[in-house]
PDB file of C-alpha atoms in Angstrom:
ATOM      1  CA  MET A   1     130.875  -5.974 -31.866  1.00 48.00           C
ATOM      2  CA  ALA A   2     129.448  -3.097 -33.809  1.00 48.00           C
ATOM      3  CA  VAL A   3     130.809  -0.245 -35.909  1.00 55.00           C
ATOM      4  CA  ARG A   4     130.225   2.937 -33.991  1.00 48.00           C
ATOM      5  CA  GLU A   5     129.743   5.322 -36.852  1.00 50.00           C
ATOM      6  CA  GLU A   6     127.470   4.920 -39.806  1.00 52.00           C
ATOM      7  CA  SER A   7     129.114   3.627 -42.958  1.00 60.00           C
ATOM      8  CA  ASN A   8     127.854   4.425 -46.401  1.00 60.00           C
ATOM      9  CA  PRO A   9     128.340   1.926 -49.236  1.00 68.00           C
ATOM     10  CA  VAL A  10     128.825   3.781 -52.526  1.00 66.00           C
ATOM     11  CA  GLY A  11     129.791   1.983 -55.738  1.00 75.00           C
ATOM     12  CA  GLY A  12     131.534  -0.924 -54.047  1.00 85.00           C
ATOM     13  CA  LYS A  13     133.137   1.330 -51.448  1.00 90.00           C
ATOM     14  CA  TYR A  14     132.368   1.883 -47.801  1.00 90.00           C
ATOM     15  CA  LEU A  15     133.043   5.419 -46.603  1.00 89.00           C
ATOM     16  CA  PHE A  16     133.470   5.801 -42.842  1.00 87.00           C
ATOM     17  CA  GLY A  17     135.277   8.582 -41.033  1.00 86.00           C
ATOM     18  CA  ARG A  18     138.413   9.355 -43.001  1.00 89.00           C
ATOM     19  CA  PHE A  19     138.593   5.786 -44.360  1.00 92.00           C
ATOM     20  CA  VAL A  20     137.438   4.102 -47.562  1.00 92.00           C
ATOM     21  CA  LEU A  21     137.189   0.334 -47.961  1.00 93.00           C
ATOM     22  CA  ASP A  22     137.042  -0.683 -51.616  1.00 92.00           C
ATOM     23  CA  THR A  23     135.213  -4.012 -51.729  1.00 91.00           C
ATOM     24  CA  ASN A  24     136.268  -4.703 -55.321  1.00 89.00           C
ATOM     25  CA  SER A  25     140.016  -4.550 -54.645  1.00 92.00           C
ATOM     26  CA  MET A  26     139.703  -5.237 -50.891  1.00 91.00           C
ATOM     27  CA  GLU A  27     141.930  -2.262 -50.119  1.00 94.00           C
ATOM     28  CA  LEU A  28     141.648   0.194 -47.262  1.00 96.00           C
ATOM     29  CA  ALA A  29     142.618   3.837 -47.683  1.00 95.00           C
ATOM     30  CA  ASP A  30     143.104   6.514 -45.045  1.00 93.00           C
ATOM     31  CA  ALA A  31     142.806  10.015 -46.493  1.00 87.00           C
ATOM     32  CA  ASP A  32     143.713   8.728 -49.993  1.00 82.00           C
ATOM     33  CA  GLN A  33     146.717   6.711 -48.774  1.00 94.00           C
ATOM     34  CA  LYS A  34     146.603   2.935 -48.983  1.00 95.00           C
ATOM     35  CA  VAL A  35     146.740   1.198 -45.610  1.00 94.00           C
ATOM     36  CA  THR A  36     148.660  -2.068 -45.425  1.00 93.00           C
ATOM     37  CA  ILE A  37     146.352  -4.438 -43.612  1.00 94.00           C
ATOM     38  CA  GLU A  38     146.063  -8.209 -43.175  1.00 94.00           C
ATOM     39  CA  ARG A  39     143.407 -10.031 -45.171  1.00 93.00           C
ATOM     40  CA  LYS A  40     141.626 -11.311 -42.032  1.00 94.00           C
ATOM     41  CA  LEU A  41     141.395  -7.743 -40.730  1.00 95.00           C
ATOM     42  CA  LEU A  42     139.830  -6.653 -44.012  1.00 95.00           C
ATOM     43  CA  GLN A  43     137.315  -9.499 -43.794  1.00 94.00           C
ATOM     44  CA  ALA A  44     136.387  -8.530 -40.238  1.00 95.00           C
ATOM     45  CA  LEU A  45     136.109  -4.858 -41.157  1.00 95.00           C
ATOM     46  CA  LEU A  46     133.888  -5.663 -44.118  1.00 94.00           C
ATOM     47  CA  LEU A  47     131.656  -7.798 -41.904  1.00 94.00           C
ATOM     48  CA  LEU A  48     131.298  -4.925 -39.442  1.00 92.00           C
ATOM     49  CA  LEU A  49     130.577  -2.419 -42.201  1.00 92.00           C
ATOM     50  CA  GLU A  50     128.004  -4.678 -43.865  1.00 90.00           C
ATOM     51  CA  HIS A  51     126.214  -4.859 -40.500  1.00 89.00           C
ATOM     52  CA  ALA A  52     126.891  -1.312 -39.321  1.00 85.00           C
ATOM     53  CA  ASP A  53     123.503  -0.942 -37.666  1.00 79.00           C
ATOM     54  CA  GLU A  54     123.608  -4.392 -36.048  1.00 86.00           C
ATOM     55  CA  VAL A  55     125.559  -6.333 -33.462  1.00 90.00           C
ATOM     56  CA  VAL A  56     127.899  -8.895 -35.022  1.00 91.00           C
ATOM     57  CA  THR A  57     128.136 -11.951 -32.780  1.00 89.00           C
ATOM     58  CA  HIS A  58     131.139 -14.071 -31.933  1.00 87.00           C
ATOM     59  CA  ASN A  59     129.782 -16.878 -34.125  1.00 88.00           C
ATOM     60  CA  GLU A  60     129.238 -14.544 -37.075  1.00 90.00           C
ATOM     61  CA  PHE A  61     132.872 -13.434 -36.846  1.00 90.00           C
ATOM     62  CA  MET A  62     134.079 -17.031 -36.665  1.00 91.00           C
ATOM     63  CA  GLU A  63     131.960 -18.128 -39.640  1.00 91.00           C
ATOM     64  CA  SER A  64     132.937 -15.143 -41.772  1.00 92.00           C
ATOM     65  CA  VAL A  65     136.626 -14.711 -40.948  1.00 93.00           C
ATOM     66  CA  TRP A  66     137.642 -18.308 -40.134  1.00 93.00           C
ATOM     67  CA  PRO A  67     135.054 -20.493 -41.909  1.00 92.00           C
ATOM     68  CA  GLY A  68     135.308 -24.169 -41.008  1.00 91.00           C
ATOM     69  CA  ARG A  69     138.315 -23.646 -38.734  1.00 91.00           C
ATOM     70  CA  PHE A  70     138.702 -23.884 -35.009  1.00 89.00           C
ATOM     71  CA  VAL A  71     140.341 -20.782 -33.546  1.00 88.00           C
ATOM     72  CA  THR A  72     140.630 -19.613 -29.975  1.00 89.00           C
ATOM     73  CA  GLU A  73     138.775 -16.718 -28.415  1.00 87.00           C
ATOM     74  CA  GLN A  74     142.144 -14.949 -28.254  1.00 91.00           C
ATOM     75  CA  SER A  75     142.314 -14.946 -32.066  1.00 92.00           C
ATOM     76  CA  LEU A  76     139.172 -12.819 -32.259  1.00 91.00           C
ATOM     77  CA  THR A  77     140.348 -10.576 -29.407  1.00 91.00           C
ATOM     78  CA  THR A  78     143.689 -10.010 -31.155  1.00 95.00           C
ATOM     79  CA  LEU A  79     141.998  -9.350 -34.499  1.00 94.00           C
ATOM     80  CA  ILE A  80     139.660  -6.716 -33.024  1.00 93.00           C
ATOM     81  CA  SER A  81     142.552  -5.120 -31.124  1.00 94.00           C
ATOM     82  CA  LYS A  82     144.593  -4.788 -34.328  1.00 95.00           C
ATOM     83  CA  LEU A  83     141.601  -3.396 -36.189  1.00 94.00           C
ATOM     84  CA  ARG A  84     140.983  -0.805 -33.458  1.00 94.00           C
ATOM     85  CA  LYS A  85     144.614   0.338 -33.719  1.00 94.00           C
ATOM     86  CA  ILE A  86     144.175   0.945 -37.433  1.00 94.00           C
ATOM     87  CA  ILE A  87     140.757   2.624 -37.585  1.00 92.00           C
ATOM     88  CA  GLY A  88     140.550   4.020 -34.064  1.00 89.00           C
ATOM     89  CA  SER A  89     139.660   2.529 -30.727  1.00 84.00           C
ATOM     90  CA  ASP A  90     136.321   4.309 -30.538  1.00 84.00           C
ATOM     91  CA  ALA A  91     135.177   3.086 -33.979  1.00 85.00           C
ATOM     92  CA  ILE A  92     134.294  -0.428 -32.802  1.00 88.00           C
ATOM     93  CA  LEU A  93     132.044  -1.045 -29.847  1.00 86.00           C
ATOM     94  CA  THR A  94     131.950  -4.219 -27.789  1.00 85.00           C
ATOM     95  CA  VAL A  95     128.389  -5.129 -26.889  1.00 84.00           C
ATOM     96  CA  HIS A  96     128.040  -7.524 -23.980  1.00 81.00           C
ATOM     97  CA  GLY A  97     125.121  -9.835 -23.334  1.00 74.00           C
ATOM     98  CA  TYR A  98     124.571 -11.336 -26.778  1.00 63.00           C
ATOM     99  CA  GLY A  99     126.427 -14.583 -26.059  1.00 51.00           C
ATOM    100  CA  LEU A 100     128.040 -16.836 -28.580  1.00 48.00           C
TER     101      LEU A 100
END
């Protein structure tokens, strides 16, 4: 997976599109309105933003979002689907061919 548009970290905040992710409070805002979002979604979004110019692998997601836990492939699929609904379906790209 990869974030489609460039994100810019500024003072503990990632600015992307109309969204701001505050890494200090771990809150997401859309046009100055707080977005209610699950903690795991915030962790996944932060991972994508920290690696905006890179491909984030399946294993990197698992280690970052579910460290030390066994979760199914469907868990990651569901997480990315929920995240796409919040920030836009075209904001996250799926990159095939990188394996696990």
